Amino acid sequence: MTYEGGCLCGAVRYRIEGEPLSAGYCHCRMCQRAAGAPVVAWVAFPRADFRFVRGQPDRFRASARAVRRFCSQCGTALTFEYSGDTGTVDVTIASLDDPGAAEPMYQIWTSSRIPWLHLEGSGPAYEGDAPGTPRN
Ligand SMILES: [Zn+2]
Ligand SMILES: [Zn+2]
């Protein structure tokens, strides 16, 4: 499959040629602040299948173990990657041209879920990281 997406202003575009590994909602405070949104839906792909095809995003190291990339022109949150070589990249589902193409199947960091946000029927929920998949 080919997936394409990009930021709000169009300065940064990306393309993925491959299959998603997983998709889920993250309720952590860093995702909330980075996106200015109550929750962020992420889809993970093999790093080798992902590339930026237009523009260069800016990067922010939000914690010791991860880098977030975003458009320096319009601020759209685009990707999340671990500092270590996990071989994967997480992409914000809402930045895909077809956000319906990847559906979140779990929730992580529900310990910081905003109380008025309810996402029932979204699969298993974890108070912190899902087993084996830290995300902040
Ligand atoms: Zn932009
Ligand atoms: Zn998060």
CSV table of N, CA, C and O and ligand atoms in Angstrom, one decimal:
chain,number,residue,atom,x,y,z
A,1,MET,N,0.8,-1.2,0.0
A,1,MET,CA,0.0,0.0,0.0
A,1,MET,C,0.9,1.3,0.0
A,1,MET,O,2.0,1.3,0.5
A,2,THR,N,0.3,2.3,-0.6
A,2,THR,CA,1.0,3.6,-0.5
A,2,THR,C,0.1,4.6,0.3
A,2,THR,O,-1.1,4.7,0.1
A,3,TYR,N,0.7,5.2,1.3
A,3,TYR,CA,0.1,6.2,2.1
A,3,TYR,C,0.8,7.5,1.9
A,3,TYR,O,2.0,7.5,1.8
A,4,GLU,N,0.0,8.6,1.8
A,4,GLU,CA,0.6,9.9,1.6
A,4,GLU,C,0.0,10.9,2.6
A,4,GLU,O,-1.2,10.7,3.0
A,5,GLY,N,0.7,11.9,3.0
A,5,GLY,CA,0.2,12.8,3.9
A,5,GLY,C,1.1,14.0,4.0
A,5,GLY,O,2.1,14.1,3.3
A,6,GLY,N,0.7,15.0,4.8
A,6,GLY,CA,1.5,16.2,5.0
A,6,GLY,C,0.9,17.1,6.0
A,6,GLY,O,-0.1,16.8,6.6
A,7,CYS,N,1.5,18.3,6.0
A,7,CYS,CA,1.1,19.3,7.1
A,7,CYS,C,0.0,20.2,6.5
A,7,CYS,O,-0.4,20.1,5.4
A,8,LEU,N,-0.5,21.0,7.4
A,8,LEU,CA,-1.6,21.9,7.0
A,8,LEU,C,-1.3,22.9,5.9
A,8,LEU,O,-2.1,23.1,5.0
A,9,CYS,N,0.0,23.4,5.9
A,9,CYS,CA,0.3,24.4,4.8
A,9,CYS,C,0.8,23.8,3.6
A,9,CYS,O,0.9,24.5,2.5
A,10,GLY,N,1.2,22.5,3.6
A,10,GLY,CA,1.6,21.9,2.4
A,10,GLY,C,3.1,21.9,2.1
A,10,GLY,O,3.6,21.4,1.2
A,11,ALA,N,3.9,22.6,3.1
A,11,ALA,CA,5.3,22.7,2.9
A,11,ALA,C,6.0,21.4,3.1
A,11,ALA,O,7.1,21.1,2.4
A,12,VAL,N,5.5,20.5,3.9
A,12,VAL,CA,6.1,19.2,4.1
A,12,VAL,C,5.1,18.1,3.7
A,12,VAL,O,3.9,18.1,4.1
A,13,ARG,N,5.6,17.1,2.9
A,13,ARG,CA,4.8,16.0,2.5
A,13,ARG,C,5.6,14.7,2.7
A,13,ARG,O,6.9,14.7,2.6
A,14,TYR,N,4.9,13.6,3.0
A,14,TYR,CA,5.6,12.4,3.2
A,14,TYR,C,4.9,11.3,2.4
A,14,TYR,O,3.7,11.4,2.0
A,15,ARG,N,5.6,10.2,2.3
A,15,ARG,CA,5.0,9.0,1.6
A,15,ARG,C,5.5,7.7,2.3
A,15,ARG,O,6.6,7.6,2.7
A,16,ILE,N,4.6,6.8,2.4
A,16,ILE,CA,4.9,5.5,3.0
A,16,ILE,C,4.5,4.4,1.9
A,16,ILE,O,3.4,4.4,1.4
A,17,GLU,N,5.5,3.6,1.7
A,17,GLU,CA,5.2,2.4,0.8
A,17,GLU,C,5.4,1.2,1.6
A,17,GLU,O,6.5,0.7,1.8
A,18,GLY,N,4.3,0.7,2.2
A,18,GLY,CA,4.4,-0.5,3.1
A,18,GLY,C,3.1,-0.6,3.9
A,18,GLY,O,2.1,0.1,3.6
A,19,GLU,N,3.2,-1.5,4.8
A,19,GLU,CA,2.0,-1.8,5.6
A,19,GLU,C,2.1,-1.3,7.1
A,19,GLU,O,3.2,-1.4,7.6
A,20,PRO,N,1.1,-0.7,7.7
A,20,PRO,CA,1.2,-0.3,9.1
A,20,PRO,C,1.5,-1.5,10.0
A,20,PRO,O,1.0,-2.6,9.7
A,21,LEU,N,2.2,-1.2,11.1
A,21,LEU,CA,2.5,-2.2,12.1
A,21,LEU,C,1.5,-2.2,13.2
A,21,LEU,O,1.1,-3.3,13.7
A,22,SER,N,1.0,-1.0,13.5
A,22,SER,CA,0.0,-0.9,14.6
A,22,SER,C,-0.5,0.5,14.6
A,22,SER,O,0.1,1.4,14.0
A,23,ALA,N,-1.6,0.7,15.3
A,23,ALA,CA,-2.2,2.1,15.4
A,23,ALA,C,-2.9,2.2,16.7
A,23,ALA,O,-3.6,1.3,17.1
A,24,GLY,N,-2.7,3.4,17.4
A,24,GLY,CA,-3.4,3.6,18.6
A,24,GLY,C,-3.4,5.0,19.0
A,24,GLY,O,-2.8,5.9,18.4
A,25,TYR,N,-4.3,5.3,20.1
A,25,TYR,CA,-4.4,6.6,20.6
A,25,TYR,C,-3.4,6.8,21.7
A,25,TYR,O,-3.2,5.9,22.5
A,26,CYS,N,-2.7,8.0,21.8
A,26,CYS,CA,-1.9,8.3,22.9
A,26,CYS,C,-2.5,9.5,23.7
A,26,CYS,O,-2.7,10.5,23.1
A,27,HIS,N,-2.7,9.3,25.0
A,27,HIS,CA,-3.2,10.3,25.9
A,27,HIS,C,-2.1,11.0,26.7
A,27,HIS,O,-2.4,11.8,27.6
A,28,CYS,N,-0.9,10.8,26.3
A,28,CYS,CA,0.2,11.4,27.2
A,28,CYS,C,0.2,12.9,27.1
A,28,CYS,O,-0.2,13.5,26.1
A,29,ARG,N,0.7,13.6,28.1
A,29,ARG,CA,0.7,15.0,28.1
A,29,ARG,C,1.6,15.6,27.0
A,29,ARG,O,1.3,16.7,26.5
A,30,MET,N,2.7,14.9,26.6
A,30,MET,CA,3.5,15.4,25.6
A,30,MET,C,2.8,15.4,24.2
A,30,MET,O,2.9,16.4,23.5
A,31,CYS,N,2.1,14.4,23.9
A,31,CYS,CA,1.3,14.4,22.7
A,31,CYS,C,0.2,15.4,22.7
A,31,CYS,O,0.0,16.2,21.8
A,32,GLN,N,-0.5,15.6,23.9
A,32,GLN,CA,-1.5,16.6,24.0
A,32,GLN,C,-1.0,18.0,23.7
A,32,GLN,O,-1.5,18.8,22.9
A,33,ARG,N,0.2,18.3,24.3
A,33,ARG,CA,0.7,19.6,24.1
A,33,ARG,C,1.3,19.8,22.7
A,33,ARG,O,1.2,20.8,22.1
A,34,ALA,N,2.0,18.8,22.2
A,34,ALA,CA,2.6,18.9,20.9
A,34,ALA,C,1.6,19.1,19.8
A,34,ALA,O,1.8,19.8,18.8
A,35,ALA,N,0.4,18.5,20.0
A,35,ALA,CA,-0.6,18.7,19.0
A,35,ALA,C,-1.7,19.7,19.3
A,35,ALA,O,-2.5,20.1,18.5
A,36,GLY,N,-1.7,20.2,20.6
A,36,GLY,CA,-2.7,21.1,21.0
A,36,GLY,C,-4.1,20.4,20.9
A,36,GLY,O,-5.1,21.1,20.6
A,37,ALA,N,-4.1,19.1,21.2
A,37,ALA,CA,-5.3,18.4,21.0
A,37,ALA,C,-5.5,17.4,22.2
A,37,ALA,O,-4.5,17.0,22.9
A,38,PRO,N,-6.7,17.0,22.4
A,38,PRO,CA,-6.9,16.1,23.6
A,38,PRO,C,-6.3,14.7,23.5
A,38,PRO,O,-6.1,14.1,24.5
A,39,VAL,N,-6.1,14.3,22.3
A,39,VAL,CA,-5.5,12.9,22.1
A,39,VAL,C,-4.8,12.9,20.7
A,39,VAL,O,-5.3,13.7,19.9
A,40,VAL,N,-3.8,12.1,20.6
A,40,VAL,CA,-3.2,11.9,19.2
A,40,VAL,C,-3.3,10.5,18.8
A,40,VAL,O,-3.0,9.6,19.6
A,41,ALA,N,-3.8,10.3,17.6
A,41,ALA,CA,-3.9,8.9,17.0
A,41,ALA,C,-2.6,8.7,16.1
A,41,ALA,O,-2.3,9.6,15.3
A,42,TRP,N,-1.9,7.7,16.5
A,42,TRP,CA,-0.6,7.4,15.8
A,42,TRP,C,-0.7,6.1,15.0
A,42,TRP,O,-1.4,5.1,15.5
A,43,VAL,N,-0.1,6.0,13.9
A,43,VAL,CA,0.1,4.7,13.2
A,43,VAL,C,1.6,4.5,12.9
A,43,VAL,O,2.3,5.4,12.5
A,44,ALA,N,2.1,3.3,13.2
A,44,ALA,CA,3.5,3.0,13.1
A,44,ALA,C,3.8,2.2,11.8
A,44,ALA,O,3.0,1.4,11.4
A,45,PHE,N,4.9,2.6,11.2
A,45,PHE,CA,5.3,1.9,10.0
A,45,PHE,C,6.8,1.6,10.1
A,45,PHE,O,7.5,2.2,10.9
A,46,PRO,N,7.3,0.6,9.4
A,46,PRO,CA,8.7,0.4,9.3
A,46,PRO,C,9.4,1.6,8.8
A,46,PRO,O,9.0,2.3,7.9
A,47,ARG,N,10.5,2.0,9.5
A,47,ARG,CA,11.2,3.3,9.2
A,47,ARG,C,11.6,3.3,7.7
A,47,ARG,O,11.6,4.3,7.0
A,48,ALA,N,12.0,2.1,7.2
A,48,ALA,CA,12.5,2.0,5.8
A,48,ALA,C,11.5,2.3,4.8
A,48,ALA,O,11.8,2.6,3.6
A,49,ASP,N,10.2,2.2,5.2
A,49,ASP,CA,9.1,2.4,4.2
A,49,ASP,C,8.6,3.9,4.2
A,49,ASP,O,7.8,4.2,3.4
A,50,PHE,N,9.2,4.7,5.1
A,50,PHE,CA,8.8,6.1,5.2
A,50,PHE,C,9.8,7.1,4.7
A,50,PHE,O,11.0,6.9,4.9
A,51,ARG,N,9.3,8.1,3.9
A,51,ARG,CA,10.2,9.2,3.6
A,51,ARG,C,9.5,10.5,3.4
A,51,ARG,O,8.3,10.5,3.0
A,52,PHE,N,10.2,11.6,3.6
A,52,PHE,CA,9.7,12.9,3.3
A,52,PHE,C,9.9,13.1,1.9
A,52,PHE,O,11.1,12.9,1.4
A,53,VAL,N,8.9,13.6,1.1
A,53,VAL,CA,9.1,13.8,-0.3
A,53,VAL,C,9.0,15.3,-0.7
A,53,VAL,O,9.3,15.6,-1.8
A,54,ARG,N,8.6,16.1,0.3
A,54,ARG,CA,8.7,17.6,0.0
A,54,ARG,C,9.0,18.3,1.3
A,54,ARG,O,8.4,18.0,2.4
A,55,GLY,N,9.9,19.3,1.3
A,55,GLY,CA,10.2,20.0,2.5
A,55,GLY,C,11.0,19.2,3.5
A,55,GLY,O,11.2,18.0,3.3
A,56,GLN,N,11.4,19.9,4.5
A,56,GLN,CA,12.1,19.3,5.6
A,56,GLN,C,11.5,19.7,6.9
A,56,GLN,O,11.4,20.9,7.2
A,57,PRO,N,10.9,18.8,7.7
A,57,PRO,CA,10.3,19.2,9.0
A,57,PRO,C,11.3,19.7,10.0
A,57,PRO,O,12.5,19.3,9.8
A,58,ASP,N,10.9,20.4,10.9
A,58,ASP,CA,11.8,20.7,12.1
A,58,ASP,C,11.7,19.6,13.1
A,58,ASP,O,10.8,18.7,12.9
A,59,ARG,N,12.5,19.6,14.1
A,59,ARG,CA,12.5,18.5,15.0
A,59,ARG,C,12.6,19.0,16.4
A,59,ARG,O,13.2,20.0,16.7
A,60,PHE,N,12.0,18.3,17.3
A,60,PHE,CA,12.0,18.7,18.7
A,60,PHE,C,12.2,17.4,19.6
A,60,PHE,O,11.5,16.4,19.4
A,61,ARG,N,13.2,17.4,20.4
A,61,ARG,CA,13.5,16.3,21.3
A,61,ARG,C,12.7,16.5,22.6
A,61,ARG,O,13.2,17.2,23.5
A,62,ALA,N,11.5,15.9,22.7
A,62,ALA,CA,10.6,16.2,23.8
A,62,ALA,C,11.1,15.4,25.0
A,62,ALA,O,10.7,15.8,26.1
A,63,SER,N,11.8,14.4,24.8
A,63,SER,CA,12.3,13.6,26.0
A,63,SER,C,13.6,12.9,25.5
A,63,SER,O,14.0,13.0,24.3
A,64,ALA,N,14.3,12.4,26.5
A,64,ALA,CA,15.6,11.8,26.2
A,64,ALA,C,15.5,10.7,25.1
A,64,ALA,O,16.4,10.4,24.4
A,65,ARG,N,14.3,10.1,25.0
A,65,ARG,CA,14.2,8.9,24.2
A,65,ARG,C,13.5,9.1,22.9
A,65,ARG,O,13.3,8.1,22.2
A,66,ALA,N,13.1,10.3,22.6
A,66,ALA,CA,12.3,10.4,21.3
A,66,ALA,C,12.4,11.8,20.7
A,66,ALA,O,12.7,12.8,21.3
A,67,VAL,N,12.2,11.8,19.4
A,67,VAL,CA,12.2,13.0,18.6
A,67,VAL,C,10.9,13.1,17.9
A,67,VAL,O,10.4,12.2,17.3
A,68,ARG,N,10.3,14.3,17.9
A,68,ARG,CA,9.1,14.6,17.2
A,68,ARG,C,9.4,15.6,16.1
A,68,ARG,O,10.2,16.5,16.2
A,69,ARG,N,8.8,15.3,14.9
A,69,ARG,CA,9.0,16.2,13.8
A,69,ARG,C,7.7,16.9,13.4
A,69,ARG,O,6.6,16.3,13.6
A,70,PHE,N,7.9,18.1,13.0
A,70,PHE,CA,6.7,19.0,12.8
A,70,PHE,C,7.0,20.0,11.7
A,70,PHE,O,8.2,20.3,11.5
A,71,CYS,N,6.1,20.6,11.1
A,71,CYS,CA,6.3,21.6,10.0
A,71,CYS,C,6.7,22.9,10.7
A,71,CYS,O,6.0,23.4,11.6
A,72,SER,N,7.8,23.5,10.3
A,72,SER,CA,8.3,24.7,10.9
A,72,SER,C,7.5,25.9,10.5
A,72,SER,O,7.5,27.0,11.0
A,73,GLN,N,6.7,25.7,9.4
A,73,GLN,CA,5.9,26.8,8.8
A,73,GLN,C,4.5,26.9,9.5
A,73,GLN,O,4.0,28.0,9.9
A,74,CYS,N,3.9,25.7,9.7
A,74,CYS,CA,2.5,25.8,10.2
A,74,CYS,C,2.3,25.0,11.5
A,74,CYS,O,1.3,25.1,12.1
A,75,GLY,N,3.4,24.2,11.9
A,75,GLY,CA,3.3,23.6,13.2
A,75,GLY,C,2.7,22.2,13.3
A,75,GLY,O,2.6,21.6,14.4
A,76,THR,N,2.2,21.7,12.2
A,76,THR,CA,1.6,20.4,12.2
A,76,THR,C,2.5,19.3,12.8
A,76,THR,O,3.6,19.2,12.3
A,77,ALA,N,2.0,18.6,13.8
A,77,ALA,CA,2.8,17.4,14.3
A,77,ALA,C,2.7,16.3,13.3
A,77,ALA,O,1.6,15.9,12.8
A,78,LEU,N,3.9,15.8,12.9
A,78,LEU,CA,3.9,14.8,11.8
A,78,LEU,C,4.4,13.4,12.3
A,78,LEU,O,3.7,12.4,12.0
A,79,THR,N,5.6,13.3,12.9
A,79,THR,CA,6.1,12.0,13.3
A,79,THR,C,6.7,12.0,14.7
A,79,THR,O,7.0,13.0,15.2
A,80,PHE,N,6.9,10.8,15.1
A,80,PHE,CA,7.5,10.5,16.4
A,80,PHE,C,8.4,9.3,16.2
A,80,PHE,O,8.1,8.3,15.6
A,81,GLU,N,9.7,9.5,16.7
A,81,GLU,CA,10.7,8.4,16.5
A,81,GLU,C,11.5,8.2,17.8
A,81,GLU,O,11.9,9.2,18.4
A,82,TYR,N,11.8,7.0,18.1
A,82,TYR,CA,12.7,6.8,19.3
A,82,TYR,C,14.1,7.1,18.9
A,82,TYR,O,14.5,7.0,17.8
A,83,SER,N,14.9,7.5,19.9
A,83,SER,CA,16.3,7.8,19.7
A,83,SER,C,17.0,6.5,19.4
A,83,SER,O,17.9,6.5,18.5
A,84,GLY,N,16.6,5.5,20.0
A,84,GLY,CA,17.3,4.2,19.8
A,84,GLY,C,16.8,3.7,18.4
A,84,GLY,O,15.8,4.1,17.9
A,85,ASP,N,17.5,2.7,17.9
A,85,ASP,CA,17.2,2.2,16.5
A,85,ASP,C,16.1,1.1,16.6
A,85,ASP,O,16.4,0.0,16.5
A,86,THR,N,14.8,1.6,16.7
A,86,THR,CA,13.7,0.6,16.8
A,86,THR,C,13.3,0.2,15.4
A,86,THR,O,12.6,-0.7,15.2
A,87,GLY,N,13.7,1.0,14.4
A,87,GLY,CA,13.3,0.7,13.0
A,87,GLY,C,11.9,1.0,12.7
A,87,GLY,O,11.4,0.6,11.6
A,88,THR,N,11.3,1.8,13.5
A,88,THR,CA,9.9,2.2,13.2
A,88,THR,C,9.7,3.8,13.3
A,88,THR,O,10.5,4.4,13.9
A,89,VAL,N,8.7,4.3,12.7
A,89,VAL,CA,8.3,5.7,12.8
A,89,VAL,C,6.8,5.7,13.0
A,89,VAL,O,6.1,5.0,12.4
A,90,ASP,N,6.4,6.5,14.0
A,90,ASP,CA,5.0,6.8,14.2
A,90,ASP,C,4.6,8.0,13.4
A,90,ASP,O,5.3,9.0,13.5
A,91,VAL,N,3.4,7.9,12.8
A,91,VAL,CA,2.9,9.1,12.0
A,91,VAL,C,1.6,9.5,12.5
A,91,VAL,O,0.7,8.6,12.9
A,92,THR,N,1.3,10.8,12.6
A,92,THR,CA,0.0,11.2,13.1
A,92,THR,C,-1.1,10.8,12.0
A,92,THR,O,-1.0,11.3,10.9
A,93,ILE,N,-2.0,10.1,12.4
A,93,ILE,CA,-3.0,9.6,11.5
A,93,ILE,C,-3.8,10.7,10.8
A,93,ILE,O,-4.1,10.7,9.7
A,94,ALA,N,-4.0,11.8,11.6
A,94,ALA,CA,-4.8,12.9,11.1
A,94,ALA,C,-4.1,13.7,10.0
A,94,ALA,O,-4.7,14.5,9.3
A,95,SER,N,-2.7,13.5,9.9
A,95,SER,CA,-2.0,14.2,8.8
A,95,SER,C,-2.0,13.4,7.5
A,95,SER,O,-1.5,13.8,6.5
A,96,LEU,N,-2.5,12.1,7.6
A,96,LEU,CA,-2.6,11.4,6.3
A,96,LEU,C,-3.7,12.0,5.4
A,96,LEU,O,-4.7,12.6,5.9
A,97,ASP,N,-3.5,11.9,4.1
A,97,ASP,CA,-4.5,12.4,3.2
A,97,ASP,C,-5.8,11.7,3.4
A,97,ASP,O,-6.9,12.2,3.1
A,98,ASP,N,-5.7,10.4,3.7
A,98,ASP,CA,-6.9,9.6,4.0
A,98,ASP,C,-6.8,9.0,5.4
A,98,ASP,O,-6.4,7.9,5.6
A,99,PRO,N,-7.2,9.8,6.4
A,99,PRO,CA,-7.0,9.4,7.8
A,99,PRO,C,-7.9,8.2,8.1
A,99,PRO,O,-7.6,7.5,9.1
A,100,GLY,N,-8.9,7.9,7.3
A,100,GLY,CA,-9.7,6.7,7.6
A,100,GLY,C,-8.9,5.4,7.2
A,100,GLY,O,-9.4,4.3,7.5
A,101,ALA,N,-7.7,5.5,6.6
A,101,ALA,CA,-7.0,4.3,6.2
A,101,ALA,C,-6.3,3.6,7.3
A,101,ALA,O,-5.9,2.4,7.1
A,102,ALA,N,-6.2,4.2,8.5
A,102,ALA,CA,-5.6,3.5,9.6
A,102,ALA,C,-6.5,3.7,10.8
A,102,ALA,O,-6.8,4.9,11.1
A,103,GLU,N,-6.9,2.7,11.5
A,103,GLU,CA,-7.8,2.8,12.6
A,103,GLU,C,-7.1,2.5,14.0
A,103,GLU,O,-6.5,1.4,14.1
A,104,PRO,N,-7.1,3.4,14.9
A,104,PRO,CA,-6.5,3.0,16.2
A,104,PRO,C,-7.2,1.8,16.9
A,104,PRO,O,-8.4,1.7,16.9
A,105,MET,N,-6.3,0.9,17.4
A,105,MET,CA,-6.8,-0.3,18.0
A,105,MET,C,-6.5,-0.4,19.5
A,105,MET,O,-6.9,-1.4,20.1
A,106,TYR,N,-5.9,0.6,20.1
A,106,TYR,CA,-5.7,0.5,21.5
A,106,TYR,C,-5.4,2.0,22.0
A,106,TYR,O,-5.3,2.9,21.2
A,107,GLN,N,-5.3,2.1,23.3
A,107,GLN,CA,-5.1,3.4,23.9
A,107,GLN,C,-3.9,3.3,24.9
A,107,GLN,O,-3.9,2.3,25.6
A,108,ILE,N,-3.0,4.3,24.9
A,108,ILE,CA,-2.0,4.2,25.9
A,108,ILE,C,-2.0,5.6,26.7
A,108,ILE,O,-2.6,6.5,26.3
A,109,TRP,N,-1.4,5.5,27.9
A,109,TRP,CA,-1.3,6.7,28.8
A,109,TRP,C,-2.6,7.2,29.2
A,109,TRP,O,-2.8,8.4,29.3
A,110,THR,N,-3.6,6.3,29.4
A,110,THR,CA,-4.9,6.7,29.9
A,110,THR,C,-4.8,7.4,31.3
A,110,THR,O,-5.8,8.0,31.7
A,111,SER,N,-3.7,7.2,32.0
A,111,SER,CA,-3.5,7.9,33.2
A,111,SER,C,-3.6,9.4,33.1
A,111,SER,O,-3.9,10.1,34.1
A,112,SER,N,-3.3,9.9,31.9
A,112,SER,CA,-3.4,11.4,31.7
A,112,SER,C,-4.5,11.7,30.7
A,112,SER,O,-4.6,12.8,30.1
A,113,ARG,N,-5.5,10.7,30.5
A,113,ARG,CA,-6.6,11.0,29.7
A,113,ARG,C,-7.4,12.2,30.2
A,113,ARG,O,-7.6,12.3,31.4
A,114,ILE,N,-7.8,13.1,29.4
A,114,ILE,CA,-8.7,14.2,29.8
A,114,ILE,C,-10.0,13.7,30.2
A,114,ILE,O,-10.6,12.9,29.4
A,115,PRO,N,-10.5,14.0,31.4
A,115,PRO,CA,-11.7,13.3,31.9
A,115,PRO,C,-12.9,13.3,31.0
A,115,PRO,O,-13.7,12.4,31.0
A,116,TRP,N,-13.1,14.4,30.3
A,116,TRP,CA,-14.3,14.5,29.4
A,116,TRP,C,-14.1,13.8,28.1
A,116,TRP,O,-15.1,13.7,27.3
A,117,LEU,N,-13.0,13.2,27.8
A,117,LEU,CA,-12.8,12.6,26.5
A,117,LEU,C,-13.0,11.1,26.7
A,117,LEU,O,-12.4,10.4,27.5
A,118,HIS,N,-14.0,10.5,26.0
A,118,HIS,CA,-14.3,9.1,26.1
A,118,HIS,C,-14.2,8.4,24.8
A,118,HIS,O,-14.8,8.9,23.8
A,119,LEU,N,-13.4,7.4,24.7
A,119,LEU,CA,-13.1,6.7,23.5
A,119,LEU,C,-13.4,5.2,23.7
A,119,LEU,O,-12.6,4.4,23.5
A,120,GLU,N,-14.6,4.9,24.1
A,120,GLU,CA,-15.0,3.6,24.3
A,120,GLU,C,-14.9,2.8,23.0
A,120,GLU,O,-15.1,3.3,21.9
A,121,GLY,N,-14.7,1.5,23.1
A,121,GLY,CA,-14.7,0.6,21.9
A,121,GLY,C,-13.4,0.8,21.1
A,121,GLY,O,-13.3,0.5,19.9
A,122,SER,N,-12.3,1.3,21.8
A,122,SER,CA,-11.1,1.5,21.1
A,122,SER,C,-10.0,0.5,21.4
A,122,SER,O,-8.8,0.7,21.3
A,123,GLY,N,-10.5,-0.7,21.9
A,123,GLY,CA,-9.5,-1.8,22.1
A,123,GLY,C,-8.9,-1.6,23.5
A,123,GLY,O,-9.4,-0.8,24.3
A,124,PRO,N,-7.9,-2.4,23.8
A,124,PRO,CA,-7.3,-2.4,25.1
A,124,PRO,C,-6.7,-1.0,25.5
A,124,PRO,O,-6.3,-0.3,24.6
A,125,ALA,N,-6.8,-0.7,26.8
A,125,ALA,CA,-6.4,0.6,27.3
A,125,ALA,C,-5.3,0.4,28.3
A,125,ALA,O,-5.4,-0.5,29.2
A,126,TYR,N,-4.2,1.1,28.2
A,126,TYR,CA,-3.1,1.0,29.2
A,126,TYR,C,-2.8,2.3,29.9
A,126,TYR,O,-2.9,3.3,29.3
A,127,GLU,N,-2.6,2.2,31.2
A,127,GLU,CA,-2.3,3.4,32.0
A,127,GLU,C,-1.1,4.1,31.5
A,127,GLU,O,-0.9,5.3,31.7
A,128,GLY,N,-0.1,3.3,31.1
A,128,GLY,CA,1.2,3.9,30.6
A,128,GLY,C,1.5,3.4,29.2
A,128,GLY,O,0.5,3.3,28.4
A,129,ASP,N,2.7,3.0,29.0
A,129,ASP,CA,3.1,2.4,27.7
A,129,ASP,C,2.3,1.1,27.5
A,129,ASP,O,2.1,0.4,28.4
A,130,ALA,N,2.0,0.8,26.2
A,130,ALA,CA,1.6,-0.6,25.9
A,130,ALA,C,2.9,-1.4,26.1
A,130,ALA,O,4.0,-0.9,26.0
A,131,PRO,N,2.7,-2.7,26.5
A,131,PRO,CA,3.9,-3.5,26.7
A,131,PRO,C,4.8,-3.5,25.4
A,131,PRO,O,4.3,-3.8,24.3
A,132,GLY,N,6.0,-3.1,25.7
A,132,GLY,CA,7.0,-3.1,24.6
A,132,GLY,C,7.0,-1.9,23.7
A,132,GLY,O,7.7,-1.9,22.7
A,133,THR,N,6.1,-1.0,23.9
A,133,THR,CA,6.0,0.1,23.0
A,133,THR,C,5.9,1.5,23.7
A,133,THR,O,4.9,2.1,23.7
A,134,PRO,N,7.0,1.9,24.3
A,134,PRO,CA,7.0,3.2,25.0
A,134,PRO,C,6.8,4.3,24.0
A,134,PRO,O,7.2,4.2,22.8
A,135,ARG,N,6.1,5.4,24.4
A,135,ARG,CA,5.7,6.4,23.4
A,135,ARG,C,5.8,7.8,23.9
A,135,ARG,O,5.0,8.6,23.5
A,136,ASN,N,6.7,8.1,24.8
A,136,ASN,CA,6.9,9.5,25.1
A,136,ASN,C,8.3,10.0,25.2
A,136,ASN,O,9.2,9.3,24.6
B,1,ZN,ZN,3.2,23.2,7.1
B,2,ZN,ZN,2.0,10.4,23.6
